[in-house]
Short mmCIF file of C-alpha atoms in Angstrom, two decimals:
data_model
loop_
_atom_site.label_atom_id
_atom_site.label_comp_id
_atom_site.label_asym_id
_atom_site.label_seq_id
_atom_site.Cartn_x
_atom_site.Cartn_y
_atom_site.Cartn_z
CA MET M 732 53.40 120.72 117.97
CA ASP M 733 50.01 121.18 116.34
CA ARG M 734 49.33 122.95 113.06
CA ALA M 735 48.67 126.37 114.64
CA GLU M 736 51.89 126.25 116.65
CA LYS M 737 53.84 125.29 113.53
CA ALA M 738 52.28 128.16 111.57
CA ALA M 739 53.14 130.59 114.37
CA ALA M 740 56.74 129.30 114.50
CA VAL M 741 57.12 129.66 110.71
CA ALA M 742 55.68 133.19 110.81
CA GLU M 743 58.02 134.20 113.62
CA LEU M 744 61.07 132.76 111.83
CA ASN M 745 60.03 134.45 108.58
CA ARG M 746 59.70 137.79 110.40
CA THR M 747 63.13 137.25 111.96
CA PHE M 748 64.71 136.51 108.56
CA ALA M 749 63.15 139.68 107.15
CA GLU M 750 64.52 141.92 109.93
CA VAL M 751 68.05 140.66 110.63
CA GLY M 752 71.37 141.54 109.03
CA VAL M 753 73.02 138.15 109.51
CA VAL M 754 72.05 134.56 110.28
CA VAL M 755 74.66 132.04 111.43
CA VAL M 756 73.79 128.34 111.33
CA THR M 757 75.36 126.29 114.10
CA ARG M 758 75.31 122.63 115.02
CA ASN M 759 75.12 121.65 118.67
CA LEU M 760 76.32 118.14 119.29
CA GLY M 761 75.03 117.41 122.77
CA MET M 762 75.40 120.72 124.56
CA THR M 763 74.16 120.82 128.13
CA VAL M 764 71.35 123.07 129.28
CA ALA M 765 73.89 125.23 131.16
CA GLN M 766 75.97 125.67 127.99
CA SER M 767 72.88 126.60 125.97
CA THR M 768 71.83 129.08 128.65
CA THR M 769 75.31 130.64 128.64
CA LEU M 770 75.21 130.98 124.85
CA ARG M 771 71.74 132.56 124.89
CA THR M 772 72.80 134.99 127.63
CA ARG M 773 75.87 136.09 125.67
CA MET M 774 73.76 136.50 122.54
CA ARG M 775 71.19 138.61 124.37
CA GLU M 776 73.95 140.82 125.85
CA ALA M 777 75.30 141.41 122.31
CA GLY M 778 71.85 142.25 120.91
CA ALA M 779 71.49 138.94 119.09
CA THR M 780 69.26 135.88 119.41
CA TYR M 781 69.80 132.13 119.27
CA LYS M 782 66.95 129.78 118.39
CA VAL M 783 66.75 126.07 117.84
CA SER M 784 64.12 125.25 115.25
CA LYS M 785 62.89 122.28 113.31
CA ASN M 786 64.73 122.24 110.00
CA LYS M 787 61.59 121.73 107.95
CA LEU M 788 59.87 124.74 109.56
CA ALA M 789 63.00 126.87 109.07
CA ARG M 790 63.15 125.91 105.37
CA ILE M 791 59.50 126.93 104.95
CA ALA M 792 60.22 130.24 106.75
CA LEU M 793 63.11 130.96 104.34
CA ASP M 794 60.69 131.33 101.41
CA GLY M 795 60.34 134.94 100.35
CA THR M 796 63.50 136.09 102.18
CA ASP M 797 67.07 136.80 101.11
CA TYR M 798 68.32 133.83 103.15
CA LEU M 799 67.36 131.01 100.78
CA SER M 800 71.02 129.90 100.67
CA LEU M 801 70.67 128.65 104.27
CA GLY M 802 68.35 125.83 103.18
CA ASP M 803 71.24 123.48 102.34
CA MET M 804 72.83 124.05 105.76
CA LEU M 805 69.75 122.98 107.70
CA THR M 806 70.56 119.34 108.38
CA GLY M 807 70.86 117.68 111.76
CA PRO M 808 70.51 119.44 115.10
CA VAL M 809 71.05 123.09 114.16
CA GLY M 810 70.55 126.42 115.85
CA LEU M 811 70.11 129.82 114.23
CA ALA M 812 72.01 132.80 115.62
CA SER M 813 70.82 136.11 114.23
CA SER M 814 71.22 139.82 114.80
CA VAL M 815 70.36 143.11 113.14
CA ASP M 816 74.01 144.15 113.53
CA PRO M 817 75.81 142.04 110.90
CA VAL M 818 78.72 141.40 113.26
CA ALA M 819 77.18 140.77 116.70
CA ALA M 820 75.87 137.23 116.20
CA ALA M 821 79.02 136.12 114.37
CA LYS M 822 81.29 137.44 117.15
CA VAL M 823 79.41 135.66 119.91
CA VAL M 824 79.13 132.38 118.00
CA VAL M 825 82.83 132.32 117.02
CA GLU M 826 83.91 133.16 120.58
CA PHE M 827 81.61 130.51 122.05
CA ALA M 828 82.80 127.86 119.57
CA LYS M 829 86.43 128.40 120.66
CA GLY M 830 85.66 127.19 124.17
CA ASN M 831 83.12 124.47 123.39
CA ASP M 832 83.90 121.35 121.38
CA LYS M 833 80.21 120.33 121.21
CA PHE M 834 79.34 123.44 119.24
CA GLU M 835 80.34 124.02 115.64
CA ILE M 836 79.64 126.67 113.05
CA VAL M 837 78.14 125.36 109.81
CA GLY M 838 77.93 128.65 107.90
CA GLY M 839 75.61 131.57 107.54
CA ALA M 840 74.38 134.37 105.35
CA MET M 841 74.26 138.13 105.17
CA GLY M 842 71.14 138.66 103.13
CA SER M 843 71.60 136.87 99.83
CA THR M 844 75.36 136.41 100.40
CA ALA M 845 76.13 132.93 101.70
CA LEU M 846 78.99 132.54 104.18
CA ASP M 847 81.05 129.46 104.92
CA LEU M 848 82.90 128.89 108.20
CA ALA M 849 85.81 131.12 107.10
CA GLY M 850 83.35 133.86 106.08
CA VAL M 851 81.65 133.80 109.48
CA GLN M 852 85.03 133.92 111.23
CA ALA M 853 86.14 136.85 109.06
CA LEU M 854 82.88 138.64 109.82
CA ALA M 855 83.48 138.13 113.54
CA THR M 856 86.80 140.02 113.32
CA LEU M 857 85.14 143.20 112.03
CA PRO M 858 84.17 145.96 114.47
CA SER M 859 80.52 146.05 115.48
CA LEU M 860 78.16 148.89 114.57
CA ASP M 861 78.57 150.42 118.03
CA GLU M 862 82.37 150.33 117.73
CA LEU M 863 82.19 151.94 114.29
CA ARG M 864 79.85 154.64 115.58
CA ALA M 865 82.24 155.39 118.44
CA LYS M 866 85.15 155.71 116.01
CA ILE M 867 83.16 158.06 113.76
CA VAL M 868 82.15 160.23 116.72
CA GLY M 869 85.79 160.30 117.83
CA LEU M 870 86.90 161.37 114.38
CA ILE M 871 84.28 164.11 114.28
CA VAL M 872 85.01 165.39 117.80
CA ALA M 873 88.82 165.39 117.49
CA PRO M 874 89.07 168.27 114.95
CA ALA M 875 86.56 170.33 116.93
CA THR M 876 88.61 169.82 120.10
CA LYS M 877 91.81 170.79 118.32
CA LEU M 878 90.11 173.85 116.83
CA ALA M 879 88.87 174.95 120.25
CA THR M 880 92.37 174.50 121.70
CA ILE M 881 93.97 176.48 118.89
CA THR M 882 91.47 179.34 119.12
CA GLN M 883 91.87 179.54 122.90
CA ALA M 884 95.69 179.61 122.76
CA PRO M 885 96.05 183.22 121.51
CA ALA M 886 93.60 184.43 124.14
CA ALA M 887 95.53 182.62 126.86
CA GLN M 888 98.81 184.10 125.62
CA LEU M 889 97.29 187.59 125.56
CA ALA M 890 96.02 187.09 129.11
CA ARG M 891 99.51 186.07 130.27
CA VAL M 892 101.08 189.11 128.60
CA LEU M 893 98.52 191.46 130.19
CA SER M 894 99.07 189.75 133.54
CA ALA M 895 102.83 190.27 133.22
CA TYR M 896 102.34 193.99 132.42
CA ALA M 897 99.98 194.31 135.37
CA GLU M 898 102.54 192.72 137.70
CA LYS M 899 105.29 194.98 136.29
CA ASP M 900 103.12 198.07 136.84
CA ALA M 901 102.30 196.90 140.36
CA GLU M 902 106.04 196.55 141.12
CA LYS M 903 106.69 200.08 139.79
CA VAL M 904 103.92 201.48 141.99
CA GLU M 905 105.39 199.71 145.05
CA GLU M 906 108.88 201.00 144.27
CA ALA M 907 107.61 204.54 143.89
CA ALA M 908 105.82 204.41 147.21
#
């Protein structure tokens, strides 16, 4: 990597650190290309990214961001999982680590808050932003649905009563004829 490529990599990492809600540091201990591809695919599907970077370049990119606490975790062959949704990257990484013994979670950070392994696992158990949005919409729609049902009930009852009177009158007309 020449100087220009290194500068571009640092700038890209710095931009990533400025935009994301969470960064999870992982250590891959001899993962195959297929395993790495599977991990990257799962991350992309969840709206997250996974990058392997030189530790020195990542430490330089941390300057001026809230993720300075990650500097101590950047030792050995590490990868950086990140996402704007504070839960997405953690969920994918924790799920992937369960089925792969060559992949371990070192820690992470949510802004200036450092997370250890237990913190990342706890974060992974929370509902994602999309799940929370769906719950909020459900809570908002439920009262409106109930209100519509309640307001329609008297009208339906009135219609049934009028229908019964109409049938009764029709029977009287038939009997008279």
